[in-house]
Tab-separated table of N, CA, C and O in Angstrom:
chain	number	residue	atom	x	y	z
A	1	UNK	N	-23.095	15.522	-10.984
A	1	UNK	CA	-23.292	14.656	-9.931
A	1	UNK	C	-22.088	13.791	-9.797
A	1	UNK	O	-21.329	13.399	-10.887
A	2	UNK	N	-21.591	13.357	-8.629
A	2	UNK	CA	-20.435	12.468	-8.346
A	2	UNK	C	-20.750	11.051	-7.859
A	2	UNK	O	-21.954	11.061	-7.194
A	3	UNK	N	-19.966	10.137	-8.097
A	3	UNK	CA	-20.089	8.858	-7.326
A	3	UNK	C	-19.677	8.794	-5.795
A	3	UNK	O	-18.646	9.558	-5.529
A	4	UNK	N	-20.520	8.573	-4.908
A	4	UNK	CA	-20.171	8.469	-3.472
A	4	UNK	C	-19.334	7.401	-3.097
A	4	UNK	O	-19.789	6.271	-3.104
A	5	UNK	N	-18.106	7.548	-2.842
A	5	UNK	CA	-17.051	6.621	-2.321
A	5	UNK	C	-17.136	6.494	-0.944
A	5	UNK	O	-17.117	7.511	-0.185
A	6	UNK	N	-17.205	5.262	-0.374
A	6	UNK	CA	-17.342	5.012	1.027
A	6	UNK	C	-16.000	4.698	1.633
A	6	UNK	O	-15.604	5.157	2.733
A	7	UNK	N	-15.261	3.829	0.927
A	7	UNK	CA	-13.944	3.378	1.587
A	7	UNK	C	-13.232	2.698	0.528
A	7	UNK	O	-13.849	2.344	-0.586
A	8	UNK	N	-11.958	2.141	0.836
A	8	UNK	CA	-11.313	1.153	0.049
A	8	UNK	C	-12.109	-0.089	0.019
A	8	UNK	O	-12.495	-0.523	1.186
A	9	UNK	N	-12.396	-0.753	-0.975
A	9	UNK	CA	-13.006	-2.059	-0.929
A	9	UNK	C	-12.070	-3.206	-0.813
A	9	UNK	O	-11.983	-4.047	0.030
A	10	UNK	N	-11.089	-3.192	-1.750
A	10	UNK	CA	-9.989	-4.149	-1.725
A	10	UNK	C	-8.996	-3.812	-2.793
A	10	UNK	O	-9.294	-3.057	-3.767
A	11	UNK	N	-7.602	-4.330	-2.589
A	11	UNK	CA	-6.663	-4.332	-3.622
A	11	UNK	C	-6.545	-5.711	-4.120
A	11	UNK	O	-6.586	-6.718	-3.441
A	12	UNK	N	-6.512	-5.814	-5.430
A	12	UNK	CA	-6.471	-7.246	-6.152
A	12	UNK	C	-5.046	-7.314	-6.831
A	12	UNK	O	-4.686	-6.552	-7.535
A	13	UNK	N	-4.494	-8.616	-6.673
A	13	UNK	CA	-3.402	-9.096	-7.468
A	13	UNK	C	-3.747	-10.485	-7.992
A	13	UNK	O	-4.005	-11.417	-7.219
A	14	UNK	N	-3.628	-10.496	-9.421
A	14	UNK	CA	-3.636	-11.813	-9.879
A	14	UNK	C	-2.546	-12.642	-9.676
A	14	UNK	O	-1.441	-12.156	-9.590
A	15	UNK	N	-2.763	-14.013	-9.474
A	15	UNK	CA	-1.544	-14.950	-9.243
A	15	UNK	C	-1.831	-15.991	-10.280
A	15	UNK	O	-2.897	-16.345	-10.705
A	16	UNK	N	-0.892	-16.792	-10.473
A	16	UNK	CA	-0.910	-18.097	-11.321
A	16	UNK	C	-0.785	-19.381	-10.535
A	16	UNK	O	-1.395	-20.186	-11.054
A	17	UNK	N	-0.100	-19.391	-9.548
A	17	UNK	CA	-0.143	-20.528	-8.663
A	17	UNK	C	-0.455	-20.326	-7.400
A	17	UNK	O	0.184	-19.644	-6.518
A	18	UNK	N	-1.657	-20.786	-6.943
A	18	UNK	CA	-2.192	-20.456	-5.664
A	18	UNK	C	-1.311	-21.065	-4.558
A	18	UNK	O	-1.131	-20.406	-3.516
A	19	UNK	N	-0.940	-22.311	-4.656
A	19	UNK	CA	-0.040	-22.839	-3.604
A	19	UNK	C	1.078	-22.002	-3.288
A	19	UNK	O	1.475	-21.789	-2.221
A	20	UNK	N	1.692	-21.582	-4.492
A	20	UNK	CA	3.003	-20.647	-4.249
A	20	UNK	C	2.594	-19.374	-3.743
A	20	UNK	O	3.377	-18.851	-2.693
A	21	UNK	N	1.527	-18.789	-4.178
A	21	UNK	CA	1.030	-17.471	-3.538
A	21	UNK	C	0.799	-17.709	-2.169
A	21	UNK	O	1.057	-16.717	-1.253
A	22	UNK	N	0.048	-18.540	-1.637
A	22	UNK	CA	-0.400	-18.836	-0.187
A	22	UNK	C	0.948	-18.994	0.615
A	22	UNK	O	1.120	-18.474	1.624
A	23	UNK	N	1.908	-19.681	0.003
A	23	UNK	CA	3.161	-19.965	0.784
A	23	UNK	C	3.801	-18.451	0.996
A	23	UNK	O	4.299	-18.176	2.100
A	24	UNK	N	3.771	-17.545	0.121
A	24	UNK	CA	4.304	-16.256	0.182
A	24	UNK	C	3.504	-15.359	1.176
A	24	UNK	O	4.033	-14.856	2.055
A	25	UNK	N	2.190	-15.251	0.753
A	25	UNK	CA	1.306	-14.390	1.575
A	25	UNK	C	1.110	-14.790	3.028
A	25	UNK	O	1.024	-14.107	3.848
A	26	UNK	N	0.770	-16.062	3.282
A	26	UNK	CA	0.610	-16.573	4.515
A	26	UNK	C	1.913	-17.021	5.228
A	26	UNK	O	1.970	-16.829	6.487
A	27	UNK	N	2.748	-17.702	4.537
A	27	UNK	CA	4.010	-18.091	5.122
A	27	UNK	C	5.043	-16.899	5.418
A	27	UNK	O	5.209	-16.619	6.631
A	28	UNK	N	5.542	-16.275	4.464
A	28	UNK	CA	6.465	-15.282	4.469
A	28	UNK	C	5.910	-14.104	5.159
A	28	UNK	O	6.502	-13.540	6.093
A	29	UNK	N	4.779	-13.623	4.653
A	29	UNK	CA	4.143	-12.298	5.192
A	29	UNK	C	3.334	-12.516	6.402
A	29	UNK	O	2.989	-11.605	7.232
A	30	UNK	N	2.822	-13.784	6.751
A	30	UNK	CA	2.210	-14.075	8.016
A	30	UNK	C	0.669	-13.615	7.968
A	30	UNK	O	0.005	-13.315	9.094
A	31	UNK	N	0.148	-13.384	6.780
A	31	UNK	CA	-1.348	-12.893	6.726
A	31	UNK	C	-2.177	-13.949	6.871
A	31	UNK	O	-1.857	-15.229	6.599
A	32	UNK	N	-3.312	-13.593	7.525
A	32	UNK	CA	-4.292	-14.594	7.833
A	32	UNK	C	-5.465	-14.509	6.871
A	32	UNK	O	-5.813	-13.388	6.239
A	33	UNK	N	-5.966	-15.825	6.457
A	33	UNK	CA	-6.922	-15.824	5.391
A	33	UNK	C	-8.279	-15.400	5.959
A	33	UNK	O	-8.612	-15.516	6.974
A	34	UNK	N	-9.064	-14.790	4.997
A	34	UNK	CA	-10.512	-14.295	5.465
A	34	UNK	C	-11.343	-15.184	4.476
A	34	UNK	O	-11.251	-16.402	4.515
A	35	UNK	N	-11.940	-14.418	3.629
A	35	UNK	CA	-12.912	-14.958	2.524
A	35	UNK	C	-12.014	-15.823	1.585
A	35	UNK	O	-10.961	-15.441	1.128
A	36	UNK	N	-12.620	-17.081	1.451
A	36	UNK	CA	-12.039	-17.891	0.350
A	36	UNK	C	-13.182	-18.570	-0.572
A	36	UNK	O	-14.104	-19.077	0.002
A	37	UNK	N	-13.162	-18.408	-1.696
A	37	UNK	CA	-14.009	-18.856	-2.741
A	37	UNK	C	-13.428	-19.604	-3.716
A	37	UNK	O	-12.520	-19.177	-4.387
A	38	UNK	N	-13.837	-20.996	-3.853
A	38	UNK	CA	-13.185	-21.567	-5.031
A	38	UNK	C	-14.391	-21.686	-6.136
A	38	UNK	O	-15.526	-22.264	-6.039
A	39	UNK	N	-14.263	-20.854	-7.111
A	39	UNK	CA	-15.189	-20.725	-8.145
A	39	UNK	C	-15.247	-22.034	-9.032
A	39	UNK	O	-16.440	-22.216	-9.469
A	40	UNK	N	-14.263	-22.640	-9.367
A	40	UNK	CA	-14.199	-23.899	-10.135
A	40	UNK	C	-13.085	-24.724	-9.444
A	40	UNK	O	-12.278	-24.159	-8.879
A	41	UNK	N	-13.041	-25.896	-9.752
A	41	UNK	CA	-11.827	-26.821	-9.290
A	41	UNK	C	-10.403	-26.029	-9.548
A	41	UNK	O	-10.075	-25.864	-10.667
A	42	UNK	N	-9.835	-25.629	-8.371
A	42	UNK	CA	-8.449	-25.048	-8.667
A	42	UNK	C	-8.558	-23.597	-8.939
A	42	UNK	O	-7.474	-23.013	-8.982
A	43	UNK	N	-9.719	-22.939	-9.002
A	43	UNK	CA	-9.729	-21.606	-9.341
A	43	UNK	C	-10.327	-20.768	-8.048
A	43	UNK	O	-11.299	-20.887	-7.821
A	44	UNK	N	-9.286	-20.135	-7.456
A	44	UNK	CA	-9.468	-19.589	-6.163
A	44	UNK	C	-9.483	-18.006	-6.136
A	44	UNK	O	-8.954	-17.294	-7.024
A	45	UNK	N	-10.249	-17.392	-5.230
A	45	UNK	CA	-10.244	-15.955	-4.806
A	45	UNK	C	-10.025	-16.133	-3.307
A	45	UNK	O	-10.765	-16.757	-2.552
A	46	UNK	N	-8.980	-15.430	-2.796
A	46	UNK	CA	-8.711	-15.548	-1.461
A	46	UNK	C	-8.402	-14.127	-0.996
A	46	UNK	O	-7.628	-13.332	-1.593
A	47	UNK	N	-8.990	-13.741	0.216
A	47	UNK	CA	-8.720	-12.401	0.778
A	47	UNK	C	-7.924	-12.361	2.104
A	47	UNK	O	-8.186	-13.340	2.886
A	48	UNK	N	-7.109	-11.418	2.327
A	48	UNK	CA	-6.252	-11.382	3.539
A	48	UNK	C	-6.726	-10.034	4.126
A	48	UNK	O	-6.784	-9.094	3.479
A	49	UNK	N	-6.818	-9.889	5.429
A	49	UNK	CA	-6.948	-8.717	6.063
A	49	UNK	C	-5.590	-8.057	6.551
A	49	UNK	O	-4.883	-8.678	7.154
A	50	UNK	N	-5.389	-6.771	5.913
A	50	UNK	CA	-4.112	-6.254	6.158
A	50	UNK	C	-4.598	-4.801	6.878
A	50	UNK	O	-5.008	-3.868	6.188
A	51	UNK	N	-4.571	-4.757	8.242
A	51	UNK	CA	-4.902	-3.559	9.110
A	51	UNK	C	-6.263	-3.066	8.636
A	51	UNK	O	-6.533	-1.766	8.549
A	52	UNK	N	-7.305	-3.891	8.564
A	52	UNK	CA	-8.684	-3.573	8.124
A	52	UNK	C	-8.885	-3.444	6.726
A	52	UNK	O	-10.142	-3.274	6.409
A	53	UNK	N	-8.077	-3.529	5.961
A	53	UNK	CA	-8.285	-3.495	4.497
A	53	UNK	C	-8.009	-4.992	3.840
A	53	UNK	O	-7.065	-5.727	4.389
A	54	UNK	N	-8.700	-5.251	2.853
A	54	UNK	CA	-8.669	-6.481	2.085
A	54	UNK	C	-7.563	-6.466	0.888
A	54	UNK	O	-7.672	-5.462	0.116
A	55	UNK	N	-6.834	-7.493	0.922
A	55	UNK	CA	-5.828	-7.764	-0.242
A	55	UNK	C	-6.450	-9.149	-0.829
A	55	UNK	O	-6.403	-10.020	-0.034
A	56	UNK	N	-6.829	-9.049	-2.030
A	56	UNK	CA	-7.323	-10.217	-2.723
A	56	UNK	C	-6.523	-10.698	-3.696
A	56	UNK	O	-5.650	-10.088	-4.462
A	57	UNK	N	-6.203	-12.131	-3.581
A	57	UNK	CA	-5.494	-12.686	-4.739
A	57	UNK	C	-6.317	-13.724	-5.480
A	57	UNK	O	-7.323	-14.128	-4.741
A	58	UNK	N	-6.225	-14.028	-6.860
A	58	UNK	CA	-6.928	-14.993	-7.446
A	58	UNK	C	-6.156	-15.494	-8.675
A	58	UNK	O	-5.539	-14.727	-9.325
A	59	UNK	N	-6.412	-16.730	-8.874
A	59	UNK	CA	-5.806	-17.398	-10.277
A	59	UNK	C	-6.982	-17.538	-11.056
A	59	UNK	O	-7.077	-18.083	-12.309
A	60	UNK	N	-8.381	-16.954	-10.862
A	60	UNK	CA	-9.400	-17.276	-11.648
A	60	UNK	C	-9.982	-15.971	-12.495
A	60	UNK	O	-10.807	-16.040	-13.165
A	61	UNK	N	-9.067	-15.018	-12.274
A	61	UNK	CA	-9.282	-13.709	-12.990
A	61	UNK	C	-8.191	-13.449	-14.050
A	61	UNK	O	-7.175	-13.933	-13.948
A	62	UNK	N	-8.474	-12.633	-15.171
A	62	UNK	CA	-7.506	-12.387	-16.042
A	62	UNK	C	-6.215	-11.560	-15.409
A	62	UNK	O	-6.566	-10.960	-14.527
A	63	UNK	N	-5.162	-11.699	-16.002
A	63	UNK	CA	-4.022	-11.252	-15.353
A	63	UNK	C	-3.763	-9.678	-15.851
A	63	UNK	O	-2.861	-9.109	-15.418
A	64	UNK	N	-4.627	-9.161	-16.515
A	64	UNK	CA	-4.678	-7.736	-17.027
A	64	UNK	C	-5.812	-7.004	-16.224
A	64	UNK	O	-6.900	-7.383	-16.371
A	65	UNK	N	-5.764	-5.945	-15.461
A	65	UNK	CA	-4.386	-5.458	-15.072
A	65	UNK	C	-3.520	-6.262	-14.191
A	65	UNK	O	-4.173	-7.112	-13.475
A	66	UNK	N	-2.336	-5.880	-13.903
A	66	UNK	CA	-1.550	-6.618	-12.990
A	66	UNK	C	-1.869	-6.473	-11.485
A	66	UNK	O	-1.813	-7.246	-10.679
A	67	UNK	N	-2.595	-5.221	-11.290
A	67	UNK	CA	-3.270	-5.044	-9.826
A	67	UNK	C	-4.268	-4.009	-10.147
A	67	UNK	O	-4.321	-3.365	-11.201
A	68	UNK	N	-5.217	-3.980	-9.076
A	68	UNK	CA	-6.235	-2.847	-9.356
A	68	UNK	C	-6.792	-2.460	-8.109
A	68	UNK	O	-6.778	-3.061	-7.011
A	69	UNK	N	-7.184	-1.115	-8.196
A	69	UNK	CA	-7.738	-0.489	-7.014
A	69	UNK	C	-9.213	-0.803	-6.965
A	69	UNK	O	-9.710	-0.581	-8.061
A	70	UNK	N	-9.830	-1.040	-5.928
A	70	UNK	CA	-11.398	-1.225	-5.932
A	70	UNK	C	-11.947	-0.433	-4.793
A	70	UNK	O	-11.490	-0.568	-3.438
A	71	UNK	N	-12.974	0.421	-4.993
A	71	UNK	CA	-13.514	1.248	-4.124
A	71	UNK	C	-14.971	0.806	-3.809
A	71	UNK	O	-15.681	0.555	-4.714
A	72	UNK	N	-15.235	0.943	-2.391
A	72	UNK	CA	-16.684	0.649	-2.099
A	72	UNK	C	-17.543	1.818	-2.418
A	72	UNK	O	-17.190	2.979	-1.991
A	73	UNK	N	-18.693	1.558	-3.016
A	73	UNK	CA	-19.480	2.744	-3.283
A	73	UNK	C	-20.873	2.613	-2.491
A	73	UNK	O	-21.178	1.428	-2.032
A	74	UNK	N	-21.637	3.686	-2.381
A	74	UNK	CA	-22.764	3.653	-1.620
A	74	UNK	C	-23.939	2.983	-2.515
A	74	UNK	O	-24.872	2.301	-1.825
A	75	UNK	N	-23.869	3.237	-3.734
A	75	UNK	CA	-25.008	2.695	-4.684
A	75	UNK	C	-24.352	2.329	-5.985
A	75	UNK	O	-24.122	3.345	-6.786
A	76	UNK	N	-24.267	1.125	-6.239
A	76	UNK	CA	-23.571	0.587	-7.436
A	76	UNK	C	-24.352	1.107	-8.690
A	76	UNK	O	-23.812	1.503	-9.813
A	77	UNK	N	-25.731	0.740	-8.589
A	77	UNK	CA	-26.576	1.315	-9.835
A	77	UNK	C	-26.479	2.723	-10.185
A	77	UNK	O	-26.332	3.037	-11.275
A	78	UNK	N	-26.304	3.677	-9.010
A	78	UNK	CA	-26.190	4.949	-9.451
A	78	UNK	C	-24.857	5.473	-9.910
A	78	UNK	O	-24.703	6.178	-10.816
A	79	UNK	N	-23.727	4.615	-9.331
A	79	UNK	CA	-22.503	4.784	-9.815
A	79	UNK	C	-22.330	4.493	-11.347
A	79	UNK	O	-21.535	5.276	-12.051
A	80	UNK	N	-22.849	3.376	-11.698
A	80	UNK	CA	-22.702	3.047	-13.226
A	80	UNK	C	-23.429	4.026	-14.063
A	80	UNK	O	-23.074	4.351	-15.126
A	81	UNK	N	-24.613	4.499	-13.670
A	81	UNK	CA	-25.359	5.570	-14.379
A	81	UNK	C	-24.455	6.667	-14.414
A	81	UNK	O	-24.474	7.412	-15.452
A	82	UNK	N	-24.037	7.145	-13.477
A	82	UNK	CA	-23.074	8.409	-13.471
A	82	UNK	C	-21.965	8.184	-14.267
A	82	UNK	O	-21.616	9.169	-15.150
A	83	UNK	N	-21.244	7.125	-14.154
A	83	UNK	CA	-20.076	6.851	-15.072
A	83	UNK	C	-20.429	6.913	-16.586
A	83	UNK	O	-19.646	7.507	-17.420
A	84	UNK	N	-21.534	6.247	-16.872
A	84	UNK	CA	-22.011	6.217	-18.300
A	84	UNK	C	-22.262	7.596	-18.719
A	84	UNK	O	-22.073	8.002	-19.898
A	85	UNK	N	-23.079	8.535	-17.933
A	85	UNK	CA	-23.636	9.759	-18.311
A	85	UNK	C	-22.199	10.728	-18.425
A	85	UNK	O	-22.343	11.666	-19.350
A	86	UNK	N	-21.118	10.386	-17.740
A	86	UNK	CA	-19.908	11.173	-17.853
A	86	UNK	C	-19.011	10.566	-19.090
A	86	UNK	O	-17.794	11.165	-19.100
A	87	UNK	N	-19.335	9.594	-19.719
A	87	UNK	CA	-18.594	8.891	-20.920
A	87	UNK	C	-17.436	8.448	-20.424
A	87	UNK	O	-16.359	8.500	-21.076
A	88	UNK	N	-17.306	7.850	-19.097
A	88	UNK	CA	-16.124	7.275	-18.557
A	88	UNK	C	-16.061	5.804	-19.192
A	88	UNK	O	-17.096	5.291	-19.353
A	89	UNK	N	-14.957	5.334	-19.760
A	89	UNK	CA	-14.783	4.104	-20.231
A	89	UNK	C	-15.185	3.008	-19.285
A	89	UNK	O	-14.554	3.140	-18.120
A	90	UNK	N	-15.897	2.080	-19.443
A	90	UNK	CA	-16.375	1.001	-18.826
A	90	UNK	C	-15.258	-0.205	-19.050
A	90	UNK	O	-15.240	-0.557	-20.183
A	91	UNK	N	-14.570	-0.640	-18.028
A	91	UNK	CA	-13.525	-1.648	-18.241
A	91	UNK	C	-14.397	-3.055	-18.261
A	91	UNK	O	-13.938	-3.820	-18.884
A	92	UNK	N	-15.226	-3.210	-17.429
A	92	UNK	CA	-16.227	-4.413	-17.400
A	92	UNK	C	-17.426	-4.137	-16.822
A	92	UNK	O	-17.487	-3.312	-15.855
A	93	UNK	N	-18.466	-4.804	-17.355
A	93	UNK	CA	-19.837	-4.483	-16.820
A	93	UNK	C	-20.165	-5.034	-15.546
A	93	UNK	O	-19.185	-5.819	-14.947
A	94	UNK	N	-21.231	-4.845	-14.898
A	94	UNK	CA	-21.560	-5.354	-13.529
A	94	UNK	C	-21.460	-6.832	-13.563
A	94	UNK	O	-22.073	-7.655	-14.293
A	95	UNK	N	-20.744	-7.413	-12.471
A	95	UNK	CA	-20.695	-8.909	-12.134
A	95	UNK	C	-21.164	-8.955	-10.735
A	95	UNK	O	-21.142	-8.403	-9.970
A	96	UNK	N	-22.089	-10.096	-10.728
A	96	UNK	CA	-22.804	-10.453	-9.560
A	96	UNK	C	-22.109	-11.651	-8.980
A	96	UNK	O	-21.679	-12.592	-9.524
A	97	UNK	N	-21.870	-11.515	-7.505
A	97	UNK	CA	-21.290	-12.632	-6.674
A	97	UNK	C	-22.147	-12.787	-5.506
A	97	UNK	O	-22.881	-11.811	-5.248
A	98	UNK	N	-21.997	-13.897	-4.706
A	98	UNK	CA	-23.044	-14.062	-3.668
A	98	UNK	C	-22.914	-12.838	-2.659
A	98	UNK	O	-24.007	-12.422	-2.248
A	99	UNK	N	-21.878	-12.278	-2.368
A	99	UNK	CA	-21.908	-11.298	-1.337
A	99	UNK	C	-21.610	-9.786	-1.897
A	99	UNK	O	-21.692	-8.882	-1.054
A	100	UNK	N	-21.608	-9.606	-3.294
A	100	UNK	CA	-21.298	-8.268	-3.604
A	100	UNK	C	-21.529	-8.177	-5.163
A	100	UNK	O	-21.809	-9.088	-5.859
A	101	UNK	N	-21.592	-6.994	-5.592
A	101	UNK	CA	-21.634	-6.547	-7.007
A	101	UNK	C	-20.353	-5.703	-7.360
A	101	UNK	O	-19.946	-4.913	-6.671
A	102	UNK	N	-19.800	-5.672	-8.611
A	102	UNK	CA	-18.712	-4.850	-9.121
A	102	UNK	C	-18.780	-4.596	-10.561
A	102	UNK	O	-19.304	-5.415	-11.259
A	103	UNK	N	-18.297	-3.371	-10.884
A	103	UNK	CA	-18.036	-3.143	-12.318
A	103	UNK	C	-16.826	-2.248	-12.364
A	103	UNK	O	-16.334	-1.742	-11.365
A	104	UNK	N	-16.140	-2.260	-13.554
A	104	UNK	CA	-14.941	-1.623	-13.654
A	104	UNK	C	-14.990	-0.270	-14.563
A	104	UNK	O	-15.636	-0.313	-15.534
A	105	UNK	N	-14.197	0.719	-14.165
A	105	UNK	CA	-14.101	1.938	-14.956
A	105	UNK	C	-12.629	2.074	-15.339
A	105	UNK	O	-11.786	1.455	-14.765
A	106	UNK	N	-12.296	2.942	-16.217
A	106	UNK	CA	-10.936	3.345	-16.593
A	106	UNK	C	-10.800	4.828	-16.244
A	106	UNK	O	-11.526	5.849	-16.668
A	107	UNK	N	-9.571	5.174	-15.608
A	107	UNK	CA	-9.339	6.574	-15.398
A	107	UNK	C	-8.845	7.228	-16.774
A	107	UNK	O	-8.542	6.427	-17.684
A	108	UNK	N	-8.322	8.379	-16.854
A	108	UNK	CA	-7.971	9.107	-18.017
A	108	UNK	C	-6.535	8.400	-18.529
A	108	UNK	O	-6.184	8.634	-19.709
A	109	UNK	N	-5.871	7.742	-17.683
A	109	UNK	CA	-4.655	7.153	-18.178
A	109	UNK	C	-4.773	5.731	-18.527
A	109	UNK	O	-3.848	4.994	-18.877
A	110	UNK	N	-6.075	5.199	-18.364
A	110	UNK	CA	-6.256	3.733	-18.633
A	110	UNK	C	-6.257	2.851	-17.573
A	110	UNK	O	-6.332	1.601	-17.662
A	111	UNK	N	-5.922	3.393	-16.389
A	111	UNK	CA	-5.897	2.526	-15.203
A	111	UNK	C	-7.328	2.029	-14.821
A	111	UNK	O	-8.277	2.827	-14.869
A	112	UNK	N	-7.422	0.774	-14.425
A	112	UNK	CA	-8.725	0.234	-14.115
A	112	UNK	C	-8.980	0.339	-12.648
A	112	UNK	O	-8.035	0.220	-11.781
A	113	UNK	N	-10.240	0.803	-12.350
A	113	UNK	CA	-10.641	0.974	-10.859
A	113	UNK	C	-12.042	0.181	-10.839
A	113	UNK	O	-12.942	0.356	-11.629
A	114	UNK	N	-12.090	-0.639	-9.932
A	114	UNK	CA	-13.315	-1.449	-9.738
A	114	UNK	C	-14.202	-0.671	-8.762
A	114	UNK	O	-13.745	-0.204	-7.604
A	115	UNK	N	-15.405	-0.624	-8.918
A	115	UNK	CA	-16.390	0.054	-8.041
A	115	UNK	C	-17.324	-1.022	-7.576
A	115	UNK	O	-17.878	-1.817	-8.274
A	116	UNK	N	-17.298	-1.207	-6.223
A	116	UNK	CA	-17.876	-2.406	-5.674
A	116	UNK	C	-18.815	-1.997	-4.633
A	116	UNK	O	-18.718	-0.917	-3.957
A	117	UNK	N	-19.760	-2.969	-4.384
A	117	UNK	CA	-20.834	-2.752	-3.324
A	117	UNK	C	-21.124	-4.171	-2.682
A	117	UNK	O	-21.501	-5.064	-3.381
A	118	UNK	N	-20.896	-4.124	-1.314
A	118	UNK	CA	-21.442	-5.423	-0.626
A	118	UNK	C	-22.900	-5.445	-0.770
A	118	UNK	O	-23.564	-4.428	-0.618
A	119	UNK	N	-23.465	-6.707	-0.663
A	119	UNK	CA	-24.929	-6.875	-0.661
A	119	UNK	C	-25.242	-6.832	0.732
A	119	UNK	O	-24.545	-7.178	1.647
A	120	UNK	N	-26.673	-6.524	0.927
A	120	UNK	CA	-26.997	-6.490	2.362
A	120	UNK	C	-27.110	-7.856	2.720
A	120	UNK	O	-27.591	-8.821	2.093
A	121	UNK	N	-26.810	-7.967	4.036
A	121	UNK	CA	-26.964	-9.436	4.573
A	121	UNK	C	-28.284	-9.602	5.021
A	121	UNK	O	-28.885	-8.871	5.747
A	122	UNK	N	-28.740	-10.842	4.747
A	122	UNK	CA	-30.228	-11.319	5.047
A	122	UNK	C	-30.132	-12.263	6.139
A	122	UNK	O	-29.124	-12.995	6.531
């Protein structure tokens, strides 16, 4: 059994200074902000739309890995069951957010891949 991948979910880059990062991504690159979440005072998750794909930056996440591929899956629960059955290393367990759920796996070279599922809108 394989995991059903629907599309790219987002590419993530950790940053250390949100003001400096925003100046670069919004000022120099001209990207428009989309989703913005302040997890705690000064701890941000910001997404930019790049030709229909999301580029996410955050200073609220650990800086390892330096960047990561995140794929949208059809069924997150089935994906984690399949990954565990295949003895794929789990990089991080399921995390819940208001609009989504995500967990991470590692490929054979140790690269982290996030498997992500948007929650149904109510």
